Short mmCIF file of C-alpha atoms in Angstrom, two decimals:
data_model
loop_
_atom_site.label_atom_id
_atom_site.label_comp_id
_atom_site.label_asym_id
_atom_site.label_seq_id
_atom_site.Cartn_x
_atom_site.Cartn_y
_atom_site.Cartn_z
CA UNK A 1 60.17 -67.29 6.41
CA UNK A 2 59.65 -66.81 2.66
CA UNK A 3 59.89 -63.68 0.55
CA UNK A 4 56.53 -61.87 0.78
CA UNK A 5 56.03 -61.04 -2.88
CA UNK A 6 52.26 -60.48 -2.55
CA UNK A 7 52.74 -58.00 0.30
CA UNK A 8 55.40 -56.11 -1.66
CA UNK A 9 52.76 -55.05 -4.18
CA UNK A 10 50.44 -53.86 -1.41
CA UNK A 11 53.28 -51.83 0.09
CA UNK A 12 54.03 -50.38 -3.34
CA UNK A 13 50.41 -49.26 -3.63
CA UNK A 14 50.64 -47.54 -0.23
CA UNK A 15 53.85 -45.79 -1.28
CA UNK A 16 52.14 -44.49 -4.40
CA UNK A 17 49.03 -43.45 -2.44
CA UNK A 18 51.19 -41.41 -0.05
CA UNK A 19 52.87 -39.67 -2.97
CA UNK A 20 56.25 -41.32 -2.48
CA UNK A 21 58.63 -43.03 -4.85
CA UNK A 22 59.99 -45.62 -2.45
CA UNK A 23 59.69 -47.00 1.08
CA UNK A 24 63.11 -47.44 2.65
CA UNK A 25 63.84 -49.49 5.77
CA UNK A 26 67.08 -49.73 7.75
CA UNK A 27 65.53 -52.10 10.31
CA UNK A 28 66.85 -55.71 10.06
CA UNK A 29 63.61 -57.06 11.55
CA UNK A 30 61.52 -55.35 8.88
CA UNK A 31 63.91 -56.55 6.19
CA UNK A 32 63.62 -60.08 7.59
CA UNK A 33 59.83 -59.79 7.52
CA UNK A 34 59.86 -58.77 3.85
CA UNK A 35 62.70 -60.89 2.50
CA UNK A 36 62.97 -63.91 4.77
CA UNK A 37 66.69 -63.17 5.26
CA UNK A 38 67.57 -62.80 8.92
CA UNK A 39 70.84 -60.83 9.00
CA UNK A 40 72.17 -58.48 11.68
CA UNK A 41 72.57 -55.77 9.03
CA UNK A 42 70.34 -55.14 6.07
CA UNK A 43 68.58 -52.36 4.20
CA UNK A 44 65.62 -52.91 1.93
CA UNK A 45 63.35 -50.76 -0.19
CA UNK A 46 60.11 -51.09 -2.09
CA UNK A 47 59.51 -48.82 -5.07
CA UNK A 48 56.06 -47.60 -6.04
CA UNK A 49 56.20 -49.75 -9.15
CA UNK A 50 56.61 -52.90 -7.06
CA UNK A 51 60.37 -53.41 -7.38
CA UNK A 52 61.98 -54.82 -4.21
CA UNK A 53 65.68 -54.49 -3.46
CA UNK A 54 67.70 -55.86 -0.56
CA UNK A 55 71.12 -54.60 0.53
CA UNK A 56 73.57 -56.21 2.92
CA UNK A 57 77.30 -56.20 3.50
CA UNK A 58 79.98 -58.63 2.36
CA UNK A 59 79.52 -60.89 5.41
CA UNK A 60 76.12 -62.10 4.20
CA UNK A 61 76.20 -61.90 0.41
CA UNK A 62 77.10 -65.57 0.12
CA UNK A 63 73.87 -66.48 1.91
CA UNK A 64 71.64 -64.69 -0.59
CA UNK A 65 72.09 -67.03 -3.55
CA UNK A 66 68.89 -68.24 -5.14
CA UNK A 67 66.58 -65.58 -3.71
CA UNK A 68 63.74 -64.26 -5.83
CA UNK A 69 64.66 -60.58 -5.63
CA UNK A 70 67.49 -58.16 -6.27
CA UNK A 71 70.40 -58.19 -3.81
CA UNK A 72 72.90 -55.34 -3.73
CA UNK A 73 76.16 -55.04 -1.83
CA UNK A 74 76.07 -52.42 0.91
CA UNK A 75 78.90 -49.93 0.40
CA UNK A 76 77.69 -47.06 2.57
CA UNK A 77 75.02 -44.41 2.51
CA UNK A 78 76.52 -42.51 -0.40
CA UNK A 79 76.36 -45.65 -2.52
CA UNK A 80 72.72 -46.14 -1.50
CA UNK A 81 72.00 -42.54 -2.44
CA UNK A 82 73.59 -43.14 -5.86
CA UNK A 83 71.37 -46.19 -6.41
CA UNK A 84 68.22 -44.28 -5.48
CA UNK A 85 69.14 -41.25 -7.59
CA UNK A 86 70.11 -43.49 -10.50
CA UNK A 87 66.59 -44.91 -10.48
CA UNK A 88 65.00 -41.48 -10.32
CA UNK A 89 63.71 -42.00 -6.79
CA UNK A 90 63.55 -38.63 -5.08
CA UNK A 91 60.63 -38.92 -2.64
CA UNK A 92 61.53 -41.28 0.19
CA UNK A 93 59.22 -42.70 2.86
CA UNK A 94 60.78 -44.04 6.06
CA UNK A 95 59.51 -45.08 9.47
CA UNK A 96 61.16 -42.37 11.53
CA UNK A 97 60.86 -44.44 14.71
CA UNK A 98 63.15 -47.07 13.18
CA UNK A 99 65.69 -44.82 11.52
CA UNK A 100 68.69 -43.25 13.25
CA UNK A 101 68.54 -39.48 13.48
CA UNK A 102 71.92 -39.16 11.75
CA UNK A 103 70.73 -41.33 8.87
CA UNK A 104 67.44 -39.44 8.62
CA UNK A 105 69.34 -36.15 8.53
CA UNK A 106 71.61 -37.31 5.72
CA UNK A 107 68.63 -38.62 3.78
CA UNK A 108 66.85 -35.30 4.21
CA UNK A 109 69.88 -33.50 2.82
CA UNK A 110 69.64 -35.46 -0.43
CA UNK A 111 65.97 -36.31 -0.90
CA UNK A 112 62.45 -35.30 -0.02
CA UNK A 113 61.82 -37.48 3.04
CA UNK A 114 58.51 -38.28 4.72
CA UNK A 115 58.39 -40.02 8.09
CA UNK A 116 55.49 -42.44 8.40
CA UNK A 117 55.66 -44.09 11.82
CA UNK A 118 54.40 -47.67 11.85
CA UNK A 119 54.37 -47.83 8.05
CA UNK A 120 54.43 -51.63 7.91
CA UNK A 121 52.19 -52.26 10.92
CA UNK A 122 48.98 -52.75 8.95
CA UNK A 123 50.66 -55.47 6.90
CA UNK A 124 52.39 -57.19 9.80
CA UNK A 125 49.16 -57.34 11.84
CA UNK A 126 47.66 -59.80 9.36
CA UNK A 127 49.48 -63.13 9.71
CA UNK A 128 49.84 -65.64 6.92
CA UNK A 129 49.17 -69.33 7.51
CA UNK A 130 52.92 -69.97 7.53
CA UNK A 131 53.51 -67.21 10.09
CA UNK A 132 50.79 -68.62 12.32
CA UNK A 133 52.42 -72.04 12.05
CA UNK A 134 55.86 -70.67 12.95
CA UNK A 135 54.45 -68.70 15.92
CA UNK A 136 52.62 -71.80 17.16
CA UNK A 137 55.80 -73.86 16.92
CA UNK A 138 57.75 -71.21 18.85
CA UNK A 139 55.14 -71.17 21.61
CA UNK A 140 55.25 -74.96 21.80
CA UNK A 141 59.05 -74.99 22.06
CA UNK A 142 58.99 -72.39 24.83
CA UNK A 143 56.33 -74.26 26.82
CA UNK A 144 57.97 -77.67 26.52
CA UNK A 145 61.41 -76.28 27.34
CA UNK A 146 60.20 -74.48 30.47
CA UNK A 147 58.43 -77.60 31.75
CA UNK A 148 61.59 -79.65 31.26
CA UNK A 149 63.79 -77.34 33.35
CA UNK A 150 61.32 -76.45 36.10
CA UNK A 151 62.81 -79.13 38.33
CA UNK A 152 66.01 -77.03 38.43
CA UNK A 153 64.16 -74.06 39.92
CA UNK A 154 65.24 -74.62 43.51
CA UNK A 155 66.67 -72.41 46.26
CA UNK A 156 70.32 -71.66 45.56
CA UNK A 157 70.25 -71.54 41.76
CA UNK A 158 70.87 -68.07 40.39
CA UNK A 159 68.64 -66.27 37.92
CA UNK A 160 71.40 -66.42 35.29
CA UNK A 161 71.96 -70.13 35.83
CA UNK A 162 68.29 -70.93 35.37
CA UNK A 163 68.13 -68.68 32.32
CA UNK A 164 71.12 -70.50 30.80
CA UNK A 165 69.49 -73.90 31.35
CA UNK A 166 66.23 -72.71 29.78
CA UNK A 167 67.99 -71.28 26.71
CA UNK A 168 69.99 -74.49 26.31
CA UNK A 169 66.78 -76.51 26.43
CA UNK A 170 65.02 -74.27 23.89
CA UNK A 171 67.92 -74.61 21.46
CA UNK A 172 67.97 -78.38 21.88
CA UNK A 173 64.24 -78.43 21.07
CA UNK A 174 64.68 -76.63 17.75
CA UNK A 175 64.72 -72.92 18.54
CA UNK A 176 67.00 -70.72 16.42
CA UNK A 177 67.53 -68.37 19.36
CA UNK A 178 65.67 -66.00 21.66
CA UNK A 179 63.14 -63.51 20.33
CA UNK A 180 64.49 -61.22 23.06
CA UNK A 181 66.77 -61.80 26.08
CA UNK A 182 64.92 -64.19 28.38
CA UNK A 183 64.07 -62.61 31.73
CA UNK A 184 64.31 -64.47 35.01
CA UNK A 185 63.38 -62.28 37.98
CA UNK A 186 62.96 -63.42 41.57
CA UNK A 187 61.78 -61.98 44.88
CA UNK A 188 61.26 -58.23 44.92
CA UNK A 189 62.88 -57.98 41.50
CA UNK A 190 59.97 -59.90 39.98
CA UNK A 191 57.90 -56.72 40.29
CA UNK A 192 60.33 -54.72 38.14
CA UNK A 193 59.31 -54.65 34.43
CA UNK A 194 62.06 -55.83 32.08
CA UNK A 195 64.35 -56.79 34.94
CA UNK A 196 67.86 -57.65 33.76
CA UNK A 197 68.55 -61.23 34.83
CA UNK A 198 71.23 -61.18 37.54
CA UNK A 199 73.52 -63.37 39.64
CA UNK A 200 71.01 -63.21 42.50
CA UNK A 201 70.33 -66.58 44.09
CA UNK A 202 66.69 -67.60 44.17
CA UNK A 203 65.51 -68.09 47.74
CA UNK A 204 62.93 -70.48 49.15
CA UNK A 205 59.35 -69.16 48.85
CA UNK A 206 60.19 -66.35 46.42
CA UNK A 207 58.04 -65.43 43.45
CA UNK A 208 59.85 -66.09 40.17
CA UNK A 209 58.88 -64.54 36.84
CA UNK A 210 60.16 -66.10 33.62
CA UNK A 211 59.50 -64.16 30.43
#
C-alpha cells in the first residue's frame, strides 16, 4: 500500500480543528495504513501543518529507504518527547483505545493530551481504488485456497491440521499472511465465537466453521 499523502492533509485539518498540534499513533496497523510500511513496531504522527513523521527501531530502518516522508529512529519515549518538544508540539491527540495506559500516562505527564477514540475511522471508511483492488484480491485468494483444500476436510483430520493446510495454500496463492489467526471450529465448538483452533479431530457429520 502506498503512502497516503492526500489523506495526511485531511488528518492535519482535523487536528487543527480539534485544537491540537499533532495526532500521534502507536498502533502499527494505523501506521501501515498511513505510510504503507508494515512493521511490527512503528510510531507515526501528523502535525497540524501537514508534516508526517514515521518512527521505527533499528530492525526496520534499512527497509525505509526511498520513502516520501521523514523516518526517524525510535530510541524510546523520552527521545520521542524531545522530538515533539523540539518542534513546539505541546497539544497531543491520540486514540486512547489504541494507546497503552502506561504510555498515555507518560504522555499526559509531559503534554496536554486529548483522547479521541476512533480518530482515523472516518478516513479509513472511505476506500481508495487501490485499497478496493487489494481487498478484492485478498478475498479471491481466500476463496480459491479454501476450495482447493476442501477435499482434505474429512473425518479424522484435526482442526489445526486443516488450518495449516489452508494457510499453506493461501501463501502459495500469493497471500502475505493472515489478516488474523484463521479459525477452524468443529462440532459444538463451532458455536463458540472466536474459538481457538485446537487438536480436536473433526468427526463425521459435524458442522465446521472456517473463518
